[in-house]
mmCIF file of C-alpha atoms in Angstrom:
data_model
loop_
_atom_site.group_PDB
_atom_site.id
_atom_site.type_symbol
_atom_site.label_atom_id
_atom_site.label_comp_id
_atom_site.label_asym_id
_atom_site.label_seq_id
_atom_site.Cartn_x
_atom_site.Cartn_y
_atom_site.Cartn_z
ATOM 1 C CA MET A 1266 0.000 0.000 0.000
ATOM 2 C CA ILE A 1267 1.173 3.579 -0.607
ATOM 3 C CA ALA A 1268 3.120 4.844 2.393
ATOM 4 C CA THR A 1269 0.482 6.620 4.388
ATOM 5 C CA ILE A 1270 0.733 10.311 5.130
ATOM 6 C CA LEU A 1271 -2.351 10.342 7.241
ATOM 7 C CA GLY A 1272 -1.288 8.957 10.617
ATOM 8 C CA ALA A 1273 -4.263 8.058 12.754
ATOM 9 C CA ALA A 1274 -6.648 9.476 10.141
ATOM 10 C CA ALA A 1275 -6.010 6.445 7.956
ATOM 11 C CA LEU A 1276 -7.543 4.195 10.599
ATOM 12 C CA ILE A 1277 -10.711 6.097 11.379
ATOM 13 C CA SER A 1278 -14.062 4.364 11.088
ATOM 14 C CA ILE A 1279 -16.831 6.704 10.058
ATOM 15 C CA HIS A 1280 -20.520 6.633 10.979
ATOM 16 C CA MET A 1281 -21.563 10.131 10.064
ATOM 17 C CA SER A 1282 -25.247 10.057 10.821
ATOM 18 C CA GLN A 1283 -24.569 11.137 14.422
ATOM 19 C CA ALA A 1284 -23.784 14.740 15.341
ATOM 20 C CA GLU A 1285 -20.928 13.718 17.643
ATOM 21 C CA ASP A 1286 -19.160 12.214 14.626
ATOM 22 C CA LEU A 1287 -18.638 15.598 12.948
ATOM 23 C CA PRO A 1288 -14.998 15.854 14.105
ATOM 24 C CA CYS A 1289 -14.381 12.542 12.305
ATOM 25 C CA THR A 1290 -15.945 14.067 9.199
ATOM 26 C CA ARG A 1291 -13.499 16.976 9.360
ATOM 27 C CA GLN A 1292 -10.656 14.525 9.893
ATOM 28 C CA LEU A 1293 -11.783 12.552 6.857
ATOM 29 C CA ASP A 1294 -11.956 15.712 4.735
ATOM 30 C CA LYS A 1295 -8.404 16.604 5.698
ATOM 31 C CA ALA A 1296 -7.169 13.082 4.988
ATOM 32 C CA ILE A 1297 -8.772 13.021 1.536
ATOM 33 C CA GLU A 1298 -7.399 16.453 0.668
ATOM 34 C CA GLN A 1299 -3.907 15.291 1.639
ATOM 35 C CA LEU A 1300 -4.211 12.211 -0.554
ATOM 36 C CA MET A 1301 -5.462 14.298 -3.471
ATOM 37 C CA ALA A 1302 -2.567 16.720 -3.143
ATOM 38 C CA LYS A 1303 -0.074 13.864 -2.994
ATOM 39 C CA GLU A 1304 -1.386 12.221 -6.164
ATOM 40 C CA ASP A 1305 -2.424 15.399 -8.028
ATOM 41 C CA VAL A 1306 -6.118 14.489 -8.169
ATOM 42 C CA LYS A 1307 -8.023 17.464 -9.574
ATOM 43 C CA GLY A 1308 -11.564 16.838 -8.329
ATOM 44 C CA LEU A 1309 -13.290 14.191 -6.220
ATOM 45 C CA GLY A 1310 -16.727 13.621 -4.729
ATOM 46 C CA VAL A 1311 -17.282 11.184 -1.852
ATOM 47 C CA ALA A 1312 -20.626 10.069 -0.453
ATOM 48 C CA VAL A 1313 -21.606 7.455 2.119
ATOM 49 C CA THR A 1314 -25.094 6.003 2.437
ATOM 50 C CA GLU A 1315 -26.535 3.634 5.012
ATOM 51 C CA LYS A 1316 -30.006 2.146 5.476
ATOM 52 C CA GLY A 1317 -31.575 4.554 3.013
ATOM 53 C CA GLU A 1318 -29.866 7.677 4.374
ATOM 54 C CA ILE A 1319 -26.997 9.806 3.074
ATOM 55 C CA THR A 1320 -24.560 10.051 5.992
ATOM 56 C CA HIS A 1321 -21.749 11.885 4.229
ATOM 57 C CA LEU A 1322 -21.655 14.041 1.092
ATOM 58 C CA ALA A 1323 -18.570 16.080 0.235
ATOM 59 C CA THR A 1324 -16.671 17.352 -2.787
ATOM 60 C CA TYR A 1325 -13.024 18.315 -3.040
ATOM 61 C CA GLY A 1326 -10.945 20.168 -5.600
ATOM 62 C CA TYR A 1327 -12.065 21.508 -8.954
ATOM 63 C CA ARG A 1328 -14.436 20.753 -11.789
ATOM 64 C CA ASN A 1329 -12.174 22.933 -13.942
ATOM 65 C CA VAL A 1330 -8.711 23.750 -12.621
ATOM 66 C CA GLU A 1331 -7.836 26.225 -15.358
ATOM 67 C CA LYS A 1332 -10.833 28.413 -14.515
ATOM 68 C CA GLY A 1333 -10.634 27.806 -10.766
ATOM 69 C CA LEU A 1334 -14.181 26.381 -10.682
ATOM 70 C CA PRO A 1335 -14.852 24.180 -7.632
ATOM 71 C CA LEU A 1336 -16.417 20.750 -7.839
ATOM 72 C CA GLU A 1337 -19.822 20.713 -6.106
ATOM 73 C CA ASP A 1338 -22.254 17.962 -5.175
ATOM 74 C CA ASP A 1339 -24.578 19.044 -7.996
ATOM 75 C CA THR A 1340 -21.810 19.367 -10.608
ATOM 76 C CA VAL A 1341 -22.579 17.199 -13.636
ATOM 77 C CA MET A 1342 -19.983 14.447 -14.036
ATOM 78 C CA TYR A 1343 -19.613 11.528 -16.418
ATOM 79 C CA GLY A 1344 -21.128 8.396 -14.870
ATOM 80 C CA ALA A 1345 -19.403 6.049 -17.353
ATOM 81 C CA SER A 1346 -20.113 2.383 -16.601
ATOM 82 C CA LEU A 1347 -22.031 3.128 -13.425
ATOM 83 C CA THR A 1348 -24.774 3.314 -16.058
ATOM 84 C CA LYS A 1349 -24.689 -0.484 -16.321
ATOM 85 C CA ALA A 1350 -25.718 -1.020 -12.696
ATOM 86 C CA ALA A 1351 -28.637 1.405 -13.017
ATOM 87 C CA PHE A 1352 -29.708 -0.166 -16.328
ATOM 88 C CA ALA A 1353 -29.677 -3.657 -14.802
ATOM 89 C CA TYR A 1354 -31.805 -2.416 -11.901
ATOM 90 C CA MET A 1355 -34.277 -0.937 -14.379
ATOM 91 C CA VAL A 1356 -34.392 -4.211 -16.310
ATOM 92 C CA LEU A 1357 -35.300 -6.049 -13.109
ATOM 93 C CA GLN A 1358 -38.325 -3.783 -12.796
ATOM 94 C CA LEU A 1359 -39.380 -4.931 -16.278
ATOM 95 C CA VAL A 1360 -38.859 -8.527 -15.185
ATOM 96 C CA GLU A 1361 -41.047 -8.012 -12.104
ATOM 97 C CA GLU A 1362 -43.818 -6.658 -14.324
ATOM 98 C CA GLY A 1363 -43.641 -9.636 -16.670
ATOM 99 C CA ILE A 1364 -42.472 -7.520 -19.608
ATOM 100 C CA LEU A 1365 -39.166 -9.387 -19.915
ATOM 101 C CA ASP A 1366 -37.839 -12.701 -18.661
ATOM 102 C CA LEU A 1367 -34.187 -13.083 -17.655
ATOM 103 C CA ASP A 1368 -33.852 -16.562 -19.142
ATOM 104 C CA THR A 1369 -35.918 -16.325 -22.317
ATOM 105 C CA PRO A 1370 -33.647 -16.205 -25.411
ATOM 106 C CA ILE A 1371 -33.551 -12.770 -26.998
ATOM 107 C CA SER A 1372 -34.660 -14.376 -30.272
ATOM 108 C CA SER A 1373 -38.126 -14.652 -28.718
ATOM 109 C CA TYR A 1374 -38.390 -10.870 -28.507
ATOM 110 C CA LEU A 1375 -36.938 -9.842 -31.867
ATOM 111 C CA PRO A 1376 -39.201 -9.878 -34.945
ATOM 112 C CA ASN A 1377 -36.218 -10.786 -37.151
ATOM 113 C CA PRO A 1378 -33.032 -12.809 -36.647
ATOM 114 C CA LEU A 1379 -30.364 -10.679 -34.975
ATOM 115 C CA PRO A 1380 -27.946 -10.747 -37.973
ATOM 116 C CA ALA A 1381 -30.720 -9.303 -40.151
ATOM 117 C CA TYR A 1382 -30.195 -5.945 -38.442
ATOM 118 C CA PRO A 1383 -27.339 -3.837 -39.903
ATOM 119 C CA LYS A 1384 -25.574 -3.274 -36.576
ATOM 120 C CA TRP A 1385 -25.362 -7.006 -35.941
ATOM 121 C CA GLN A 1386 -24.940 -8.356 -39.467
ATOM 122 C CA THR A 1387 -21.360 -9.462 -38.800
ATOM 123 C CA LEU A 1388 -22.865 -12.312 -36.740
ATOM 124 C CA THR A 1389 -24.362 -13.825 -39.901
ATOM 125 C CA GLY A 1390 -23.696 -17.549 -40.022
ATOM 126 C CA ASP A 1391 -23.007 -17.782 -36.294
ATOM 127 C CA HIS A 1392 -25.984 -19.108 -34.364
ATOM 128 C CA ASP A 1393 -24.552 -18.561 -30.873
ATOM 129 C CA TRP A 1394 -26.628 -15.402 -30.612
ATOM 130 C CA ARG A 1395 -29.706 -17.613 -30.219
ATOM 131 C CA GLN A 1396 -28.371 -18.741 -26.824
ATOM 132 C CA LEU A 1397 -28.234 -15.201 -25.466
ATOM 133 C CA THR A 1398 -30.581 -14.143 -22.674
ATOM 134 C CA ALA A 1399 -30.942 -10.998 -20.593
ATOM 135 C CA ARG A 1400 -29.259 -12.796 -17.703
ATOM 136 C CA LEU A 1401 -26.209 -13.698 -19.775
ATOM 137 C CA LEU A 1402 -25.936 -10.193 -21.230
ATOM 138 C CA LEU A 1403 -26.253 -8.446 -17.847
ATOM 139 C CA SER A 1404 -23.651 -10.720 -16.235
ATOM 140 C CA HIS A 1405 -21.064 -10.387 -19.019
ATOM 141 C CA GLN A 1406 -21.361 -13.963 -20.269
ATOM 142 C CA SER A 1407 -22.179 -13.094 -23.882
ATOM 143 C CA GLY A 1408 -18.839 -13.978 -25.461
ATOM 144 C CA LEU A 1409 -18.757 -10.629 -27.270
ATOM 145 C CA ALA A 1410 -15.890 -8.158 -27.088
ATOM 146 C CA ASN A 1411 -16.144 -5.236 -24.688
ATOM 147 C CA LEU A 1412 -16.408 -2.703 -27.539
ATOM 148 C CA ARG A 1413 -16.800 -3.461 -31.215
ATOM 149 C CA PHE A 1414 -14.199 -0.902 -32.305
ATOM 150 C CA LEU A 1415 -11.601 -3.099 -30.569
ATOM 151 C CA GLU A 1416 -12.308 -5.856 -33.077
ATOM 152 C CA PRO A 1417 -10.457 -5.964 -36.423
ATOM 153 C CA ASP A 1418 -12.582 -3.972 -38.873
ATOM 154 C CA GLN A 1419 -15.221 -3.821 -36.100
ATOM 155 C CA ASP A 1420 -16.148 -7.369 -37.105
ATOM 156 C CA LEU A 1421 -18.127 -8.328 -34.014
ATOM 157 C CA LYS A 1422 -18.011 -12.059 -33.259
ATOM 158 C CA PHE A 1423 -18.343 -14.572 -30.428
ATOM 159 C CA HIS A 1424 -15.106 -15.417 -28.655
ATOM 160 C CA PHE A 1425 -16.659 -18.222 -26.608
ATOM 161 C CA LYS A 1426 -20.028 -19.896 -26.208
ATOM 162 C CA PRO A 1427 -22.492 -17.705 -24.281
ATOM 163 C CA GLY A 1428 -22.482 -18.694 -20.611
ATOM 164 C CA GLU A 1429 -19.070 -20.371 -20.760
ATOM 165 C CA TYR A 1430 -16.951 -17.600 -19.203
ATOM 166 C CA TYR A 1431 -17.094 -14.132 -17.703
ATOM 167 C CA ALA A 1432 -15.692 -11.429 -19.991
ATOM 168 C CA TYR A 1433 -16.739 -7.802 -19.503
ATOM 169 C CA SER A 1434 -18.774 -6.645 -22.481
ATOM 170 C CA GLY A 1435 -20.308 -3.249 -23.061
ATOM 171 C CA GLU A 1436 -21.582 -4.644 -26.357
ATOM 172 C CA GLY A 1437 -23.683 -7.111 -24.394
ATOM 173 C CA PHE A 1438 -25.467 -4.257 -22.648
ATOM 174 C CA ARG A 1439 -25.954 -2.435 -25.928
ATOM 175 C CA LEU A 1440 -27.452 -5.597 -27.385
ATOM 176 C CA LEU A 1441 -29.959 -5.876 -24.536
ATOM 177 C CA GLN A 1442 -30.859 -2.214 -25.066
ATOM 178 C CA PHE A 1443 -31.456 -3.034 -28.730
ATOM 179 C CA VAL A 1444 -33.726 -5.940 -27.754
ATOM 180 C CA LEU A 1445 -35.783 -3.686 -25.475
ATOM 181 C CA GLU A 1446 -36.126 -1.029 -28.146
ATOM 182 C CA GLU A 1447 -36.546 -3.160 -31.263
ATOM 183 C CA GLY A 1448 -38.288 -6.177 -29.765
ATOM 184 C CA LEU A 1449 -40.381 -4.648 -26.972
ATOM 185 C CA ASP A 1450 -40.836 -1.143 -28.413
ATOM 186 C CA LEU A 1451 -39.443 0.485 -25.281
ATOM 187 C CA ASP A 1452 -37.531 3.771 -25.163
ATOM 188 C CA VAL A 1453 -34.557 3.076 -22.881
ATOM 189 C CA LYS A 1454 -33.953 6.776 -22.223
ATOM 190 C CA HIS A 1455 -37.575 7.156 -21.127
ATOM 191 C CA GLU A 1456 -37.535 3.970 -19.046
ATOM 192 C CA MET A 1457 -34.359 5.021 -17.234
ATOM 193 C CA GLN A 1458 -35.727 8.501 -16.629
ATOM 194 C CA THR A 1459 -39.113 7.401 -15.293
ATOM 195 C CA ARG A 1460 -38.107 4.212 -13.489
ATOM 196 C CA ILE A 1461 -34.761 5.252 -11.989
ATOM 197 C CA PHE A 1462 -33.878 8.938 -12.197
ATOM 198 C CA ASN A 1463 -37.314 10.390 -11.406
ATOM 199 C CA ARG A 1464 -38.195 7.845 -8.735
ATOM 200 C CA PHE A 1465 -34.870 8.145 -6.942
ATOM 201 C CA ASN A 1466 -34.765 11.966 -6.874
ATOM 202 C CA MET A 1467 -32.034 12.472 -9.479
ATOM 203 C CA PRO A 1468 -32.898 15.795 -11.166
ATOM 204 C CA ASN A 1469 -29.474 16.291 -12.736
ATOM 205 C CA THR A 1470 -29.035 12.845 -14.269
ATOM 206 C CA ASP A 1471 -29.812 11.838 -17.830
ATOM 207 C CA MET A 1472 -28.876 9.201 -20.378
ATOM 208 C CA GLN A 1473 -28.381 11.985 -22.913
ATOM 209 C CA TRP A 1474 -26.736 15.406 -22.918
ATOM 210 C CA ARG A 1475 -28.804 18.376 -21.737
ATOM 211 C CA ASP A 1476 -27.774 21.931 -22.616
ATOM 212 C CA SER A 1477 -28.491 22.927 -19.002
ATOM 213 C CA PHE A 1478 -25.606 20.708 -17.877
ATOM 214 C CA ALA A 1479 -23.114 23.226 -19.279
ATOM 215 C CA ASP A 1480 -23.757 25.630 -16.380
ATOM 216 C CA ASN A 1481 -22.091 23.354 -13.812
ATOM 217 C CA LEU A 1482 -20.023 20.762 -15.603
ATOM 218 C CA ALA A 1483 -16.893 18.813 -14.692
ATOM 219 C CA ASP A 1484 -14.174 18.592 -17.312
ATOM 220 C CA GLY A 1485 -11.739 15.688 -17.263
ATOM 221 C CA TYR A 1486 -8.059 15.119 -16.479
ATOM 222 C CA ALA A 1487 -5.927 12.232 -17.703
ATOM 223 C CA MET A 1488 -3.288 10.292 -15.785
ATOM 224 C CA ASP A 1489 -0.652 12.809 -16.909
ATOM 225 C CA GLY A 1490 -2.853 15.707 -15.797
ATOM 226 C CA SER A 1491 -3.801 16.794 -19.306
ATOM 227 C CA PHE A 1492 -7.182 18.453 -19.785
ATOM 228 C CA GLU A 1493 -10.147 16.982 -21.681
ATOM 229 C CA PRO A 1494 -13.454 18.867 -22.019
ATOM 230 C CA HIS A 1495 -16.581 17.029 -20.959
ATOM 231 C CA ASP A 1496 -18.048 15.078 -23.864
ATOM 232 C CA GLU A 1497 -21.599 15.996 -24.895
ATOM 233 C CA ARG A 1498 -23.025 12.498 -25.347
ATOM 234 C CA SER A 1499 -25.947 12.609 -27.744
ATOM 235 C CA ASN A 1500 -26.435 8.828 -28.110
ATOM 236 C CA VAL A 1501 -28.256 6.898 -25.400
ATOM 237 C CA SER A 1502 -26.211 3.869 -24.334
ATOM 238 C CA ALA A 1503 -27.078 1.341 -21.633
ATOM 239 C CA SER A 1504 -23.373 0.642 -21.477
ATOM 240 C CA GLY A 1505 -22.318 4.100 -20.321
ATOM 241 C CA SER A 1506 -23.937 7.343 -21.488
ATOM 242 C CA MET A 1507 -25.214 8.549 -18.092
ATOM 243 C CA ASP A 1508 -24.329 12.065 -16.956
ATOM 244 C CA THR A 1509 -24.945 12.528 -13.250
ATOM 245 C CA THR A 1510 -23.912 14.233 -10.006
ATOM 246 C CA LEU A 1511 -22.550 13.066 -6.677
ATOM 247 C CA LYS A 1512 -25.816 13.915 -4.906
ATOM 248 C CA ASP A 1513 -27.860 12.051 -7.507
ATOM 249 C CA GLN A 1514 -25.623 8.990 -7.281
ATOM 250 C CA ALA A 1515 -25.934 8.991 -3.499
ATOM 251 C CA ASN A 1516 -29.716 9.038 -3.883
ATOM 252 C CA MET A 1517 -29.594 6.256 -6.441
ATOM 253 C CA TRP A 1518 -27.320 3.894 -4.539
ATOM 254 C CA LYS A 1519 -29.058 4.355 -1.198
ATOM 255 C CA ALA A 1520 -32.327 3.376 -2.932
ATOM 256 C CA MET A 1521 -30.908 0.451 -4.903
ATOM 257 C CA ALA A 1522 -28.997 -0.938 -1.903
ATOM 258 C CA ALA A 1523 -32.280 -0.899 0.027
ATOM 259 C CA GLY A 1524 -34.102 -2.650 -2.821
ATOM 260 C CA ARG A 1525 -36.583 0.124 -3.448
ATOM 261 C CA LEU A 1526 -39.162 -0.673 -6.177
ATOM 262 C CA LEU A 1527 -38.130 -4.335 -6.300
ATOM 263 C CA SER A 1528 -39.301 -7.373 -4.385
ATOM 264 C CA LYS A 1529 -36.771 -9.020 -2.086
ATOM 265 C CA THR A 1530 -36.414 -11.794 -4.629
ATOM 266 C CA ALA A 1531 -35.674 -9.435 -7.512
ATOM 267 C CA GLN A 1532 -33.296 -7.297 -5.454
ATOM 268 C CA ALA A 1533 -31.403 -10.422 -4.400
ATOM 269 C CA GLU A 1534 -31.161 -11.437 -8.074
ATOM 270 C CA TRP A 1535 -29.368 -8.170 -8.851
ATOM 271 C CA THR A 1536 -26.441 -8.982 -6.547
ATOM 272 C CA LYS A 1537 -26.612 -12.784 -6.570
ATOM 273 C CA PRO A 1538 -23.545 -14.535 -8.020
ATOM 274 C CA GLN A 1539 -24.472 -15.469 -11.590
ATOM 275 C CA ILE A 1540 -21.090 -16.895 -12.607
ATOM 276 C CA ASN A 1541 -17.810 -17.261 -10.730
ATOM 277 C CA ILE A 1542 -14.944 -15.087 -11.935
ATOM 278 C CA HIS A 1543 -11.538 -16.788 -12.084
ATOM 279 C CA SER A 1544 -9.452 -14.480 -14.283
ATOM 280 C CA LYS A 1545 -6.234 -12.785 -13.221
ATOM 281 C CA GLN A 1546 -7.524 -9.351 -14.140
ATOM 282 C CA LYS A 1547 -10.582 -7.703 -15.641
ATOM 283 C CA PHE A 1548 -9.069 -5.888 -18.615
ATOM 284 C CA PRO A 1549 -8.217 -6.289 -21.439
ATOM 285 C CA THR A 1550 -11.452 -8.272 -21.490
ATOM 286 C CA LEU A 1551 -10.543 -11.168 -23.755
ATOM 287 C CA ALA A 1552 -6.858 -11.396 -22.904
ATOM 288 C CA TYR A 1553 -7.502 -12.946 -19.469
ATOM 289 C CA THR A 1554 -10.777 -14.831 -19.999
ATOM 290 C CA LYS A 1555 -9.300 -18.290 -19.511
ATOM 291 C CA THR A 1556 -6.717 -17.407 -16.851
ATOM 292 C CA LYS A 1557 -7.050 -18.236 -13.156
ATOM 293 C CA ASP A 1558 -6.020 -16.486 -9.971
ATOM 294 C CA PRO A 1559 -6.570 -18.207 -6.596
ATOM 295 C CA ARG A 1560 -7.412 -14.873 -4.983
ATOM 296 C CA ALA A 1561 -10.667 -14.818 -6.934
ATOM 297 C CA ALA A 1562 -11.754 -18.160 -5.494
ATOM 298 C CA ASP A 1563 -10.719 -17.062 -1.992
ATOM 299 C CA ILE A 1564 -13.414 -14.359 -2.017
ATOM 300 C CA THR A 1565 -15.829 -16.157 -4.385
ATOM 301 C CA LEU A 1566 -15.533 -13.260 -6.815
ATOM 302 C CA SER A 1567 -18.581 -13.389 -9.080
ATOM 303 C CA ALA A 1568 -20.670 -11.450 -11.549
ATOM 304 C CA GLY A 1569 -24.080 -10.194 -10.513
ATOM 305 C CA LEU A 1570 -26.392 -8.365 -12.904
ATOM 306 C CA GLY A 1571 -24.522 -5.198 -13.801
ATOM 307 C CA VAL A 1572 -22.339 -5.452 -10.683
ATOM 308 C CA ILE A 1573 -19.629 -7.683 -9.259
ATOM 309 C CA THR A 1574 -20.017 -9.396 -5.918
ATOM 310 C CA TRP A 1575 -17.706 -11.166 -3.472
ATOM 311 C CA GLN A 1576 -17.407 -12.438 0.083
ATOM 312 C CA GLY A 1577 -15.721 -10.019 2.490
ATOM 313 C CA PRO A 1578 -15.244 -9.660 6.242
ATOM 314 C CA LYS A 1579 -18.788 -8.344 6.726
ATOM 315 C CA GLY A 1580 -20.585 -10.764 4.419
ATOM 316 C CA ARG A 1581 -21.412 -10.178 0.785
ATOM 317 C CA TYR A 1582 -20.317 -7.005 -0.979
ATOM 318 C CA PHE A 1583 -21.235 -5.675 -4.398
ATOM 319 C CA SER A 1584 -19.645 -2.984 -6.519
ATOM 320 C CA LYS A 1585 -19.592 -1.140 -9.822
ATOM 321 C CA GLY A 1586 -16.956 1.103 -11.311
ATOM 322 C CA GLY A 1587 -16.841 3.552 -14.170
ATOM 323 C CA HIS A 1588 -13.720 4.539 -16.066
ATOM 324 C CA ASN A 1589 -12.297 6.193 -19.111
ATOM 325 C CA ASP A 1590 -9.025 8.032 -19.706
ATOM 326 C CA TRP A 1591 -10.255 11.047 -17.698
ATOM 327 C CA THR A 1592 -12.824 9.555 -15.321
ATOM 328 C CA GLY A 1593 -12.534 7.383 -12.228
ATOM 329 C CA ASN A 1594 -15.726 6.274 -10.458
ATOM 330 C CA LEU A 1595 -16.264 3.494 -7.934
ATOM 331 C CA VAL A 1596 -19.120 2.351 -5.698
ATOM 332 C CA ILE A 1597 -18.659 -0.344 -3.033
ATOM 333 C CA CYS A 1598 -21.586 -1.566 -0.922
ATOM 334 C CA GLU A 1599 -21.906 -3.857 2.082
ATOM 335 C CA GLU A 1600 -25.011 -5.872 1.287
ATOM 336 C CA GLU A 1601 -26.312 -6.611 4.802
ATOM 337 C CA SER A 1602 -25.827 -3.108 6.244
ATOM 338 C CA GLU A 1603 -26.921 -1.417 2.989
ATOM 339 C CA ARG A 1604 -23.853 0.788 3.426
ATOM 340 C CA CYS A 1605 -22.336 2.219 0.253
ATOM 341 C CA LEU A 1606 -19.262 4.292 -0.512
ATOM 342 C CA ILE A 1607 -19.632 6.357 -3.690
ATOM 343 C CA MET A 1608 -16.560 7.992 -5.247
ATOM 344 C CA LEU A 1609 -16.784 10.091 -8.430
ATOM 345 C CA SER A 1610 -13.825 11.873 -9.954
ATOM 346 C CA ASN A 1611 -13.127 13.920 -13.070
ATOM 347 C CA SER A 1612 -9.468 12.959 -12.652
ATOM 348 C CA VAL A 1613 -8.568 9.355 -13.429
ATOM 349 C CA ARG A 1614 -5.655 9.651 -10.996
ATOM 350 C CA ALA A 1615 -8.253 9.368 -8.217
ATOM 351 C CA GLU A 1616 -8.200 5.613 -8.777
ATOM 352 C CA ILE A 1617 -4.747 5.585 -7.148
ATOM 353 C CA ILE A 1618 -6.224 6.768 -3.837
ATOM 354 C CA PHE A 1619 -9.466 4.770 -3.917
ATOM 355 C CA PRO A 1620 -7.970 1.915 -1.824
ATOM 356 C CA GLU A 1621 -6.987 4.224 1.053
ATOM 357 C CA ILE A 1622 -10.281 6.101 1.034
ATOM 358 C CA THR A 1623 -12.146 2.796 1.072
ATOM 359 C CA GLN A 1624 -10.039 1.567 3.991
ATOM 360 C CA MET A 1625 -10.740 4.770 5.930
ATOM 361 C CA ILE A 1626 -14.495 4.636 5.453
ATOM 362 C CA LEU A 1627 -15.467 0.980 5.113
ATOM 363 C CA GLY A 1628 -12.469 -0.704 6.695
ATOM 364 C CA GLU A 1629 -11.245 -3.940 5.152
ATOM 365 C CA THR A 1630 -13.577 -5.086 2.362
ATOM 366 C CA ALA A 1631 -11.488 -7.663 0.467
ATOM 367 C CA TYR A 1632 -12.269 -5.644 -2.679
ATOM 368 C CA PRO A 1633 -10.306 -7.176 -5.598
ATOM 369 C CA TRP A 1634 -8.068 -4.196 -6.358
ATOM 370 C CA TRP A 1635 -5.599 -6.576 -8.013
ATOM 371 C CA TRP A 1636 -8.286 -7.631 -10.504
ATOM 372 C CA VAL A 1637 -9.955 -4.296 -11.313
ATOM 373 C CA TYR A 1638 -6.939 -1.966 -11.077
ATOM 374 C CA PRO A 1639 -3.854 -4.223 -11.477
ATOM 375 C CA ASN A 1640 -1.428 -1.421 -12.355
ATOM 376 C CA ILE A 1641 -2.546 0.708 -9.422
ATOM 377 C CA ALA A 1642 -2.496 -2.281 -7.077
ATOM 378 C CA LYS A 1643 1.139 -2.923 -8.028
ATOM 379 C CA LEU A 1644 1.961 0.743 -7.483
ATOM 380 C CA ASN A 1645 0.367 0.692 -4.034
ATOM 381 C CA GLU A 1646 2.343 -2.402 -3.058
ATOM 382 C CA GLN A 1647 5.648 -0.626 -3.698
#
């Protein structure tokens, strides 16, 4: 682990719903600011939720360093793949209402064979697509690449039989979105807005760019500190088009961790292990599919629906991250206590300090840093 500069602050355990814990909150703020300064993290938002309540909500640093604009809890940030967890939760609402079944092949919902559609025509002659279900797509068992542009000539194909392995696939989520829209005549933007964002009090979250976001927007910063303006995402993508804020994410995760709008059975399905994960690391997706690391088995690392799950010191945990070259987001939840740590950053360097912040707030979680962030895990071990 990185040599700590925090002294006793690195060992604090935080339960911020009580007034007498406010000194600990100030101590946490100071500790986070020290870590950010050490690793040159430009902006970071941290929230903690427990039993349906937000117990901590704080932002640090800047949404735009060059202009000296501070990051605030209602600053619009890129949600990246946190979108996948919210999309999966929305899909479970459809399942509860009998609109969709997790284990019915997608061929039952599409009026035409999948390769008949231009976006999926490269699958012509390969019948593995007929084995795909919503469950397999949401738990990254499709056999498709993470992103089609990573394939030679964008020639999307199956790299293993659906259900055979875990391999992270944004294309799988995009395919399920296509099934909902083409096969069930649903508008995914509308369904996400009405079923998730509106119901969970998320006024500044959308699957598509809004012009009003420009008034309080976080720009991005790469690992080398270089600046990247916030991308105005016009295409709705279940894989990762969500723009959001720290406050909205806190509202969303406190509700989802509590199972709001789902039965206990459906909520349990969201975080239930769907397939064990054995690989040495998560990315590049297909490079490590068939590898094995005993540390994964030690914590029963598994895929849920849009999240990962594992066994830690306080029972089952579940988590979802979001990342691109300028964004670092991570949510970690203790299932039994419904306690979640939400970290959003417009500076990808924040991922370097995520382990220490997690240790300060949640204590030991057995989170698989070595699997999700292998390069950072090696750096922290030095």
